[in-house]
PDB file of C-alpha atoms in Angstrom:
ATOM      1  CA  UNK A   1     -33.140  -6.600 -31.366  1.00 34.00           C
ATOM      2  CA  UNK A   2     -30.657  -4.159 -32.927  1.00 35.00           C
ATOM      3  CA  UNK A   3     -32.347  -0.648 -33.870  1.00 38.00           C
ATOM      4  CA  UNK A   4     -30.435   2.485 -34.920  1.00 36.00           C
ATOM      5  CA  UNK A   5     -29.412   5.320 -32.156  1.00 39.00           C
ATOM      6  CA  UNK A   6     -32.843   7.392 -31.636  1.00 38.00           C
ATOM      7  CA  UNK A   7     -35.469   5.132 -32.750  1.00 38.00           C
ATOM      8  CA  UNK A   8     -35.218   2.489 -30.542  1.00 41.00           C
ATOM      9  CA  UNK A   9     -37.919   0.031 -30.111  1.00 40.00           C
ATOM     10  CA  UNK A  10     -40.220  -1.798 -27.367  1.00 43.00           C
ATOM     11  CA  UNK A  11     -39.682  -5.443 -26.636  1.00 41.00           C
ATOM     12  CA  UNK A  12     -43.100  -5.594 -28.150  1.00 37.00           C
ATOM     13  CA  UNK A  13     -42.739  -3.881 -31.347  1.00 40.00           C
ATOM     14  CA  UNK A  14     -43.718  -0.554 -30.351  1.00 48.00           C
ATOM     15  CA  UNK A  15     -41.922   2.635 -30.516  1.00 56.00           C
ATOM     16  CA  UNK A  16     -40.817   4.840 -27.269  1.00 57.00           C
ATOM     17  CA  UNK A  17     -42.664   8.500 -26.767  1.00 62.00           C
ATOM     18  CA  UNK A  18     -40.087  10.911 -27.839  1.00 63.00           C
ATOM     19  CA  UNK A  19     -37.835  12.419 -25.665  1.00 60.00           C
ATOM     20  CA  UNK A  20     -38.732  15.111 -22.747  1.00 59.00           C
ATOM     21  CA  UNK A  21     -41.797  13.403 -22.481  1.00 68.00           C
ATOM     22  CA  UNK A  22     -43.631  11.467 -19.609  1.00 77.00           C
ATOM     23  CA  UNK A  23     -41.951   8.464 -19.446  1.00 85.00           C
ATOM     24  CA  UNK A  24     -42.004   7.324 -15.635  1.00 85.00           C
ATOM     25  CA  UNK A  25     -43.553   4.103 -16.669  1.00 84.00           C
ATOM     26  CA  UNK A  26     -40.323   2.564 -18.509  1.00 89.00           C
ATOM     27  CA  UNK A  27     -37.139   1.927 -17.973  1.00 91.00           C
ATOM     28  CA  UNK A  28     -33.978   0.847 -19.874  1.00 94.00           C
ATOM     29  CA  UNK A  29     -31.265  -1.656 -19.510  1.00 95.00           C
ATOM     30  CA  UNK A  30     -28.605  -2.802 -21.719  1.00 95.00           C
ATOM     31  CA  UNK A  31     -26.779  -6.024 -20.274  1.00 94.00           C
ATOM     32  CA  UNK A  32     -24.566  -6.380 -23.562  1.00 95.00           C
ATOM     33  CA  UNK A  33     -22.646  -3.180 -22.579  1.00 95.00           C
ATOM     34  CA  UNK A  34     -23.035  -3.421 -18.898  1.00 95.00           C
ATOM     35  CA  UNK A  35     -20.788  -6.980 -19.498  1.00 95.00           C
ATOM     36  CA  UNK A  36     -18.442  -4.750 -21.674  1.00 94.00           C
ATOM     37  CA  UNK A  37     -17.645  -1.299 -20.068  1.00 94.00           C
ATOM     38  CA  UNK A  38     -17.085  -0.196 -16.632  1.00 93.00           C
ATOM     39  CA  UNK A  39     -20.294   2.324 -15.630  1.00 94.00           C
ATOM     40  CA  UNK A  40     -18.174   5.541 -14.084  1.00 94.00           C
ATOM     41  CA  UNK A  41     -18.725   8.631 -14.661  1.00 92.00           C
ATOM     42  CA  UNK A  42     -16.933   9.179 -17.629  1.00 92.00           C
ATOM     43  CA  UNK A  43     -18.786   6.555 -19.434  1.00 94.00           C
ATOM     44  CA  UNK A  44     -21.886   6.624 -17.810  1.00 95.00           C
ATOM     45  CA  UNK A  45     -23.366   9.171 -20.442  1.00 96.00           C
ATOM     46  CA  UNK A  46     -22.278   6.649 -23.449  1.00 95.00           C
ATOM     47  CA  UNK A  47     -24.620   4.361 -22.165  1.00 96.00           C
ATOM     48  CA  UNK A  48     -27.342   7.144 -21.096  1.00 96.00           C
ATOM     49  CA  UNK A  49     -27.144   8.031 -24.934  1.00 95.00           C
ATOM     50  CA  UNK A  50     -28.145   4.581 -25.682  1.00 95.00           C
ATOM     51  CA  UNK A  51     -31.296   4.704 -24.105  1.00 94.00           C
ATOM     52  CA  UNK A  52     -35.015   6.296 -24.917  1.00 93.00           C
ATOM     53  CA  UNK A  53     -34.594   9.370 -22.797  1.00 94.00           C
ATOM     54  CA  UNK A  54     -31.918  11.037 -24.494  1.00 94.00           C
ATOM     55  CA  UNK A  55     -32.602  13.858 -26.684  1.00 93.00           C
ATOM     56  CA  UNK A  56     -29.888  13.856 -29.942  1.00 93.00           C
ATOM     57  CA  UNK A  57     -30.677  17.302 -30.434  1.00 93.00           C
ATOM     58  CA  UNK A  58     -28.511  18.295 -27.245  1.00 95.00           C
ATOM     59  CA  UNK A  59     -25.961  20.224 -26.583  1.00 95.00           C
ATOM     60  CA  UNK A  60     -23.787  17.038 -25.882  1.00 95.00           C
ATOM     61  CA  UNK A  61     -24.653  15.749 -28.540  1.00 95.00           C
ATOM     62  CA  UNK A  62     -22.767  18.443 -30.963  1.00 94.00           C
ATOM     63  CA  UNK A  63     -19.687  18.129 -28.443  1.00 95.00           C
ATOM     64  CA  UNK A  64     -19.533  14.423 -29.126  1.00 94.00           C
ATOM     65  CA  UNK A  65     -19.559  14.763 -32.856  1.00 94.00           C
ATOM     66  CA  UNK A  66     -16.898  17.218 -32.307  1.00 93.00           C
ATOM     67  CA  UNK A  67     -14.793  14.298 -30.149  1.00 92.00           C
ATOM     68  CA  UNK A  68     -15.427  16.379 -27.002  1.00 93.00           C
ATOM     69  CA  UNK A  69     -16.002  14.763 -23.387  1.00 93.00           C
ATOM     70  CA  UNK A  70     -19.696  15.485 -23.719  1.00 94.00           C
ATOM     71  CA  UNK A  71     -20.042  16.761 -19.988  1.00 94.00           C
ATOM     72  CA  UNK A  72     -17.157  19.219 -20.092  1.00 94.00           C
ATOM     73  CA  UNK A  73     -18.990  21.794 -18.958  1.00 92.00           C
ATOM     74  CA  UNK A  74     -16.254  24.441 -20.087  1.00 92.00           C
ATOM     75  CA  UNK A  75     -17.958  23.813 -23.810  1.00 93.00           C
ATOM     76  CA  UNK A  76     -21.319  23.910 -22.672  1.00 94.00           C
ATOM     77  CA  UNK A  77     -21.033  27.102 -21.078  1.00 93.00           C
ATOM     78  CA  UNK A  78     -20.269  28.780 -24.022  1.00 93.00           C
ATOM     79  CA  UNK A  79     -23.461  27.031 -25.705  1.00 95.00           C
ATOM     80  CA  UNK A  80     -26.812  27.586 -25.320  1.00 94.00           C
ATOM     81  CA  UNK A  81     -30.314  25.019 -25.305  1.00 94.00           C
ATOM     82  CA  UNK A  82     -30.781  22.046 -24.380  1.00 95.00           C
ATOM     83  CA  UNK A  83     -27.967  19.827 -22.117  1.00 96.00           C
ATOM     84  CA  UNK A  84     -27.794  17.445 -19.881  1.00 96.00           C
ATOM     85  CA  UNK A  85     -25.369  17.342 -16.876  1.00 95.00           C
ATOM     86  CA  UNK A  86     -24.122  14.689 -14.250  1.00 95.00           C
ATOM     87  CA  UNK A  87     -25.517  16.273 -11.177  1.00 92.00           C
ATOM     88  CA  UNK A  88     -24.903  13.497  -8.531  1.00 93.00           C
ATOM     89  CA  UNK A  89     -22.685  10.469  -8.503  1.00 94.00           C
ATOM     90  CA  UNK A  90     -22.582   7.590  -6.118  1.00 94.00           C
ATOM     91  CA  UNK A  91     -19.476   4.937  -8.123  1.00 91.00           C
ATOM     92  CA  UNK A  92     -20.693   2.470  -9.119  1.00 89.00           C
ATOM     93  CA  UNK A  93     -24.296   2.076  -8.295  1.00 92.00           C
ATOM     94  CA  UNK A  94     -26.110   5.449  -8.668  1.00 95.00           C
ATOM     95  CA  UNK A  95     -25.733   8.331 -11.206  1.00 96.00           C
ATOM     96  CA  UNK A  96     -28.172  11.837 -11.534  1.00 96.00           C
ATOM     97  CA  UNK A  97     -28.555  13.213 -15.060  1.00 96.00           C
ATOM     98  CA  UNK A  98     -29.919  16.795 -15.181  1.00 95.00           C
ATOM     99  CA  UNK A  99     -31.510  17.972 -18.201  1.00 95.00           C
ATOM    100  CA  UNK A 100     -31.916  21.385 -18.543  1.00 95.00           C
ATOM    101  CA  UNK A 101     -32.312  24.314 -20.807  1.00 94.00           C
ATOM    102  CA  UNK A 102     -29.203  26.769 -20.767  1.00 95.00           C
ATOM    103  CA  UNK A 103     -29.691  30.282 -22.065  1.00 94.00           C
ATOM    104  CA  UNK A 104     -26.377  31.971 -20.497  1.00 92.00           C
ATOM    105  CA  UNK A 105     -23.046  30.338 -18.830  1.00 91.00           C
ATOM    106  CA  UNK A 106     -25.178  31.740 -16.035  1.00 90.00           C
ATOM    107  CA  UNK A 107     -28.364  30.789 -16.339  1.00 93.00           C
ATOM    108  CA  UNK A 108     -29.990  27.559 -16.132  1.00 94.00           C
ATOM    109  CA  UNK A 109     -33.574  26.231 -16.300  1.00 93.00           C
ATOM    110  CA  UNK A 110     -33.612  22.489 -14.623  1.00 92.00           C
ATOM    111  CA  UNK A 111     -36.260  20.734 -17.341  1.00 91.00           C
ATOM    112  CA  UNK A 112     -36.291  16.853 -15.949  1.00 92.00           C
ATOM    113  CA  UNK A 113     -33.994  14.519 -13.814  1.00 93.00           C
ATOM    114  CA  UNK A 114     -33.013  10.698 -14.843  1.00 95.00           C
ATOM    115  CA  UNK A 115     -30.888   8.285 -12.767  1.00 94.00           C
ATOM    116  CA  UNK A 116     -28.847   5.296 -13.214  1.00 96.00           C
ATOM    117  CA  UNK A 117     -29.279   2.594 -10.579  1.00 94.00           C
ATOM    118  CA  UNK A 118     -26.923  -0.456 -10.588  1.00 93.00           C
ATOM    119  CA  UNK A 119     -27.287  -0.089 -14.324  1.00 94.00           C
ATOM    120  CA  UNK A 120     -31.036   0.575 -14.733  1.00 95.00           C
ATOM    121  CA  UNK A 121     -32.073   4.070 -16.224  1.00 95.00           C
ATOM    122  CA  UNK A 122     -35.248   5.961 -14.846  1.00 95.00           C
ATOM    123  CA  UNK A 123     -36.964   9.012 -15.454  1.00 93.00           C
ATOM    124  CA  UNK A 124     -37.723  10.827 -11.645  1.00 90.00           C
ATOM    125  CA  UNK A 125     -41.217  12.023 -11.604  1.00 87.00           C
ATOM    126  CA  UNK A 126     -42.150  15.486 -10.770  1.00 83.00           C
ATOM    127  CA  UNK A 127     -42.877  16.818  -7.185  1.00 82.00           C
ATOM    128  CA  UNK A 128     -45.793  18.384  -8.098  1.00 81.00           C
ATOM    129  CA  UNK A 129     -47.472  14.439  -9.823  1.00 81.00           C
ATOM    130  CA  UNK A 130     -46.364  13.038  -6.492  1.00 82.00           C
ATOM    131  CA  UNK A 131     -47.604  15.499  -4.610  1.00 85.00           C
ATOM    132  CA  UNK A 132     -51.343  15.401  -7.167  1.00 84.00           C
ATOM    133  CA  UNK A 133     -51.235  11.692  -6.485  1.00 83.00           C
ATOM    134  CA  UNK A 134     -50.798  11.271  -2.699  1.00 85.00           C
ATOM    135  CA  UNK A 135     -53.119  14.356  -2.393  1.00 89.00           C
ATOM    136  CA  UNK A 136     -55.884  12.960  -4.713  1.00 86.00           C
ATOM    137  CA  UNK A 137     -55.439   8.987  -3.031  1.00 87.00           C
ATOM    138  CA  UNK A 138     -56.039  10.237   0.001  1.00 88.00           C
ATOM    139  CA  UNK A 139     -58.888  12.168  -0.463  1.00 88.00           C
ATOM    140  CA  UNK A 140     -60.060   9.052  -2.067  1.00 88.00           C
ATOM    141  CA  UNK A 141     -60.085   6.943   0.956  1.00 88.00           C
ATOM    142  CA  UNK A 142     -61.596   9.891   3.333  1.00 89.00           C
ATOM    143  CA  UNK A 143     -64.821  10.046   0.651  1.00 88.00           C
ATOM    144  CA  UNK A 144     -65.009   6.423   0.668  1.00 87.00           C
ATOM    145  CA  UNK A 145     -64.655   6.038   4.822  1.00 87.00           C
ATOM    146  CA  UNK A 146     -67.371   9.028   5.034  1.00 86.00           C
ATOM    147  CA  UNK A 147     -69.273   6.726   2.089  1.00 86.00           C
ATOM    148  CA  UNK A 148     -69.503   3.789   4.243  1.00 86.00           C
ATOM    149  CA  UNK A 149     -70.236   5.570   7.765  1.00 84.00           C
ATOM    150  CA  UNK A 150     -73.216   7.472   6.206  1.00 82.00           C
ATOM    151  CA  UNK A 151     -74.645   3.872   5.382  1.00 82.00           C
ATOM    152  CA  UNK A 152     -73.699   2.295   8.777  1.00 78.00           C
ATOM    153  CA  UNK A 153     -74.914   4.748  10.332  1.00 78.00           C
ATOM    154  CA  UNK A 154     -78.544   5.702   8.209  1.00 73.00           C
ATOM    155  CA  UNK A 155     -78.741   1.221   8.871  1.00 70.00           C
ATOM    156  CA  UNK A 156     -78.573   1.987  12.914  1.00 70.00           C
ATOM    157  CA  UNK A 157     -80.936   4.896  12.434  1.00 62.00           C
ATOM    158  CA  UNK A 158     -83.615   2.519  10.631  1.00 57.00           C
ATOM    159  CA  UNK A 159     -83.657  -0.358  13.068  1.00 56.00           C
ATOM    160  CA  UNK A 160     -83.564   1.695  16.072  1.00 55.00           C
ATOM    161  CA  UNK A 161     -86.589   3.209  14.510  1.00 55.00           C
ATOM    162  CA  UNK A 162     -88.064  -0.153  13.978  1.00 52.00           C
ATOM    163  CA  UNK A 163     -87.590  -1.591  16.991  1.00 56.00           C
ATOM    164  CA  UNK A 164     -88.932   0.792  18.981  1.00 56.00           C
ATOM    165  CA  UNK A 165     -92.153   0.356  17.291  1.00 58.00           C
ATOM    166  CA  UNK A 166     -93.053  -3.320  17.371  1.00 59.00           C
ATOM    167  CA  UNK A 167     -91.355  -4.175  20.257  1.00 58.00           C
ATOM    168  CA  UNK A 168     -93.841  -4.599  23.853  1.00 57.00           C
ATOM    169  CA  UNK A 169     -93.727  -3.355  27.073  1.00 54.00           C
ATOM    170  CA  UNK A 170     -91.812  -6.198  28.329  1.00 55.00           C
ATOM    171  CA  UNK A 171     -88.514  -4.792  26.304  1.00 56.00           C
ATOM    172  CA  UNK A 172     -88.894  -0.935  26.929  1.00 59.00           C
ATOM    173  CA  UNK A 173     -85.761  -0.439  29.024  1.00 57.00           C
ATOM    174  CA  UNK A 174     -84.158  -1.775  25.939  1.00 56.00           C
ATOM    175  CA  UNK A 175     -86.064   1.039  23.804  1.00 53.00           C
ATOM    176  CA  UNK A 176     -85.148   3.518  25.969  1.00 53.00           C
ATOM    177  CA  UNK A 177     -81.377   2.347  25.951  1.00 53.00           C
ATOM    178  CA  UNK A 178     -81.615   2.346  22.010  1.00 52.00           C
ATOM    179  CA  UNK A 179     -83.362   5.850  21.852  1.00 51.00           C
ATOM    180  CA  UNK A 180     -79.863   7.159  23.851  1.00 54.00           C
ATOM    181  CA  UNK A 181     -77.927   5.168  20.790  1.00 65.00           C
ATOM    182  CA  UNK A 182     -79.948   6.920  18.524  1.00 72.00           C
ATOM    183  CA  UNK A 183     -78.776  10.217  19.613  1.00 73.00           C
ATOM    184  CA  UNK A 184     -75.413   9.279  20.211  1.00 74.00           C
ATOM    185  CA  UNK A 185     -75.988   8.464  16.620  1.00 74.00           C
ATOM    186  CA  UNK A 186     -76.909  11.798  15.081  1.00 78.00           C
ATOM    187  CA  UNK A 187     -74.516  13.592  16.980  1.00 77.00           C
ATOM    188  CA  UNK A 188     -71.578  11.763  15.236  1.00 77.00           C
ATOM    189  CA  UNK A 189     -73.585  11.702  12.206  1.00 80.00           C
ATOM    190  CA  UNK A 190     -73.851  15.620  12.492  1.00 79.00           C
ATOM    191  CA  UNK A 191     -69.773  15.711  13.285  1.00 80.00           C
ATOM    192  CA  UNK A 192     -68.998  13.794  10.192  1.00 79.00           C
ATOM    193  CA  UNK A 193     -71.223  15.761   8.278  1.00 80.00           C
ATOM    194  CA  UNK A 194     -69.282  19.059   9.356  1.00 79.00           C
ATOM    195  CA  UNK A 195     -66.211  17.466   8.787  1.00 77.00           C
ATOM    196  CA  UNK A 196     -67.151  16.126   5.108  1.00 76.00           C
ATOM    197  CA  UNK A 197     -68.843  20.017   4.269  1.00 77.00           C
ATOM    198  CA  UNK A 198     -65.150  21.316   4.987  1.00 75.00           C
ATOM    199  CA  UNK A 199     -63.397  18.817   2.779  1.00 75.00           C
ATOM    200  CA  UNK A 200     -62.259  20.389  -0.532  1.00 72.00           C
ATOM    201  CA  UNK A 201     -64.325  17.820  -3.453  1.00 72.00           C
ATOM    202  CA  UNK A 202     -62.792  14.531  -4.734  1.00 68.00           C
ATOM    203  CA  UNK A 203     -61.052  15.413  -8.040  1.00 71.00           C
ATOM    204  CA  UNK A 204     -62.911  14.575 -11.312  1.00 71.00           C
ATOM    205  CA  UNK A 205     -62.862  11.218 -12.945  1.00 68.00           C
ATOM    206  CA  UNK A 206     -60.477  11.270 -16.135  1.00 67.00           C
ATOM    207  CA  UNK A 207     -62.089  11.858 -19.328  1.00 68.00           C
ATOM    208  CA  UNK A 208     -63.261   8.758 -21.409  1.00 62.00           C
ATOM    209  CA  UNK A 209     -60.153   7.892 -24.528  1.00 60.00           C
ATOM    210  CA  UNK A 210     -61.097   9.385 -27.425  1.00 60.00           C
ATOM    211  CA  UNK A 211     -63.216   7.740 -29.462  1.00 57.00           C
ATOM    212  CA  UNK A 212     -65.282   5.602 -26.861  1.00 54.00           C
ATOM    213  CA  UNK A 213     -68.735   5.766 -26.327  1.00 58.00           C
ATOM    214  CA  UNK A 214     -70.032   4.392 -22.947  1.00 60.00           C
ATOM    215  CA  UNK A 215     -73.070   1.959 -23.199  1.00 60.00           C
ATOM    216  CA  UNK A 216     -76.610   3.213 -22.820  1.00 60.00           C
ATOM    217  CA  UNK A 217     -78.538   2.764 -19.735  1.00 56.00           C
ATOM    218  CA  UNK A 218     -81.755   2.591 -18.651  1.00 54.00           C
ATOM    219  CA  UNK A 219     -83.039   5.689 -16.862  1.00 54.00           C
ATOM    220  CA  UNK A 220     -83.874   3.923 -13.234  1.00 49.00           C
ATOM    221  CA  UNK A 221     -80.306   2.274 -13.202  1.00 54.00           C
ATOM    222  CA  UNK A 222     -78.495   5.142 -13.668  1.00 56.00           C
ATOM    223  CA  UNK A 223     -78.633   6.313  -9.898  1.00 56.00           C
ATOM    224  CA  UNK A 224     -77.526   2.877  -9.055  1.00 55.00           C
ATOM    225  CA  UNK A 225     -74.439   2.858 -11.121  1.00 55.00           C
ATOM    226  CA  UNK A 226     -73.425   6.191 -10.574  1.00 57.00           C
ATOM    227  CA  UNK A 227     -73.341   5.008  -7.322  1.00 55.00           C
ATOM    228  CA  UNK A 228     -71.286   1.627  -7.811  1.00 54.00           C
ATOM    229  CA  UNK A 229     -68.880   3.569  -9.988  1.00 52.00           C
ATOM    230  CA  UNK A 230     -68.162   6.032  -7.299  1.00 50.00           C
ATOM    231  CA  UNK A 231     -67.269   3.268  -5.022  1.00 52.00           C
ATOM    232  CA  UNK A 232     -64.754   0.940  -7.103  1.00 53.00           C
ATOM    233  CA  UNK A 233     -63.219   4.079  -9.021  1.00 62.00           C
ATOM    234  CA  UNK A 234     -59.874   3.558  -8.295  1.00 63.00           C
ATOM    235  CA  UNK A 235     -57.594   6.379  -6.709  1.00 67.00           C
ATOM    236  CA  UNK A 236     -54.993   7.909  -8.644  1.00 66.00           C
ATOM    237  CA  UNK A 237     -51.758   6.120  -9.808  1.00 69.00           C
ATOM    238  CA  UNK A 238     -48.989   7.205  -7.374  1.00 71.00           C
ATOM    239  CA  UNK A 239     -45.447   8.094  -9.293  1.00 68.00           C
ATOM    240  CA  UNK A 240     -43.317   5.747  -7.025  1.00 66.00           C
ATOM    241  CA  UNK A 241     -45.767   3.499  -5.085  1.00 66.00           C
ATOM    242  CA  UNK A 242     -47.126   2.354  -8.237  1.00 67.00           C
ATOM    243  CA  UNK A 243     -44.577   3.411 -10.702  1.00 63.00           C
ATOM    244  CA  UNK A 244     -41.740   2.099  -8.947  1.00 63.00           C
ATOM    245  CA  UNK A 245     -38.579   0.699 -10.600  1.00 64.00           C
ATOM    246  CA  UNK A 246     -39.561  -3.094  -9.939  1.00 64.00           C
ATOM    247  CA  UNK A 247     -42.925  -2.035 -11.836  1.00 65.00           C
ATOM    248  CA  UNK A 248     -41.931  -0.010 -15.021  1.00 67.00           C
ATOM    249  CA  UNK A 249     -41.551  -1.595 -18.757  1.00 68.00           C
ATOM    250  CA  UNK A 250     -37.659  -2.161 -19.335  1.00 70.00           C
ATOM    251  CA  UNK A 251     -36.636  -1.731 -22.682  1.00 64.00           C
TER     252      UNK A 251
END
């Protein structure tokens, strides 16, 4: 589908978030030009204007008008605002697009990064999401491994308990045996409890979307649920394990 520069559209009818924005989850492609131009690096920013991440309000974008190689940066340090610049290049598989904010020929504010891989564009996530998301996945799986040792271990505690009660003389060596497991039980139940006290708490769930308004519940259930939800809340969307390039929307 043909759409005019800036507004291009999803496969699906819908439009792309504006430029500057989040937009990890996408990516863009355009085979028609890919079978028609060479992708250097003096053409790869023709084909980075074509897609969703580029902001027509640049810098570049004034030099182009003006029927100036858009990345000559001996124009765009005489400019100041937004720009992007060709940071990295790897002919012809792999390009690095800087965008940043200029306020002198000195100065320089580094805003996002975007890439060109063997003709796919991306937007790089930030450190600091990658970092949030390993950070708050792991401390996902150490709640729910301390989750499921309480339980083992409060189910050993209870038959121990049992067994020590209705079982007869004949099987008290095995009593006594259990009553050593029992200990050896609370002292590793007392360990993990130290180590779980020291733990920083799991981050909060994400707000409901605005607008919804969660089912009501019977008082007694709501311990039981609170409980279930704990356990299948799912840990937090990693930037490149689960926003890889094989995984994002192409455009």
């Amino acid at each position: 589908m043909a759409t005019a520069p800036g507004n291009q559209m999803l496969e699906g009818g819908g439009a792309p978030p504006p430029p500057g924005t989040d937009m990890t989850g996408i990516c863009f492609r355009d085979q028609l030009w890919l079978n028609s131009f060479p992708l250097d690096r003096n053409l790869v920013f023709d084909y980075f204007a074509l897609s969703p991440f580029y902001d027509w309000t640049c810098n570049n974008e004034q030099l182009r008008m003006r029927s100036v190689h858009p990345l000559d940066i001996s124009q765009l340090s005489k400019m100041t605002g937004m720009e992007y610049m060709l940071s990295e290049v790897m002919e012809p598989h792999l390009f690095v697009i800087r965008k940043q904010k200029r306020d002198s020929p000195e100065k320089v504010t580094p805003m996002l990064a975007y890439y060109v891989l063997d003709g796919s564009i991306y937007q790089a996530p930030q450190l600091c999401n990658v970092f949030a998301a390993r950070i708050g996945r792991a401390l996902y799986y150490i709640e729910k491994a301390f989750t499921t040792a309480a339980s083992k271990l409060e189910k050993i505690g209870y038959a121990g308990s049992v067994d020590s009660e209705n079982e007869t003389a004949l099987v008290e060596s095995k009593t006594a045996k259990e009553t050593i497991d029992i200990k050896e039980v609370k002292r590793v139940d007392h360990i993990l409890a130290s180590l779980q006290r020291k733990l920083p708490p799991a981050p909060p769930p994400p707000p409901f979307p605005e607008g919804y308004v969660p089912p009501p519940t019977a008082e007694a259930e709501k311990g039981t649920e609170t409980q279930e939800a704990a356990e299948t809340q799912a840990p937090t969307a990693d930037p490149i394990i689960d926003q890889g390039p094989a995984k994002r929307m192409k455009y």
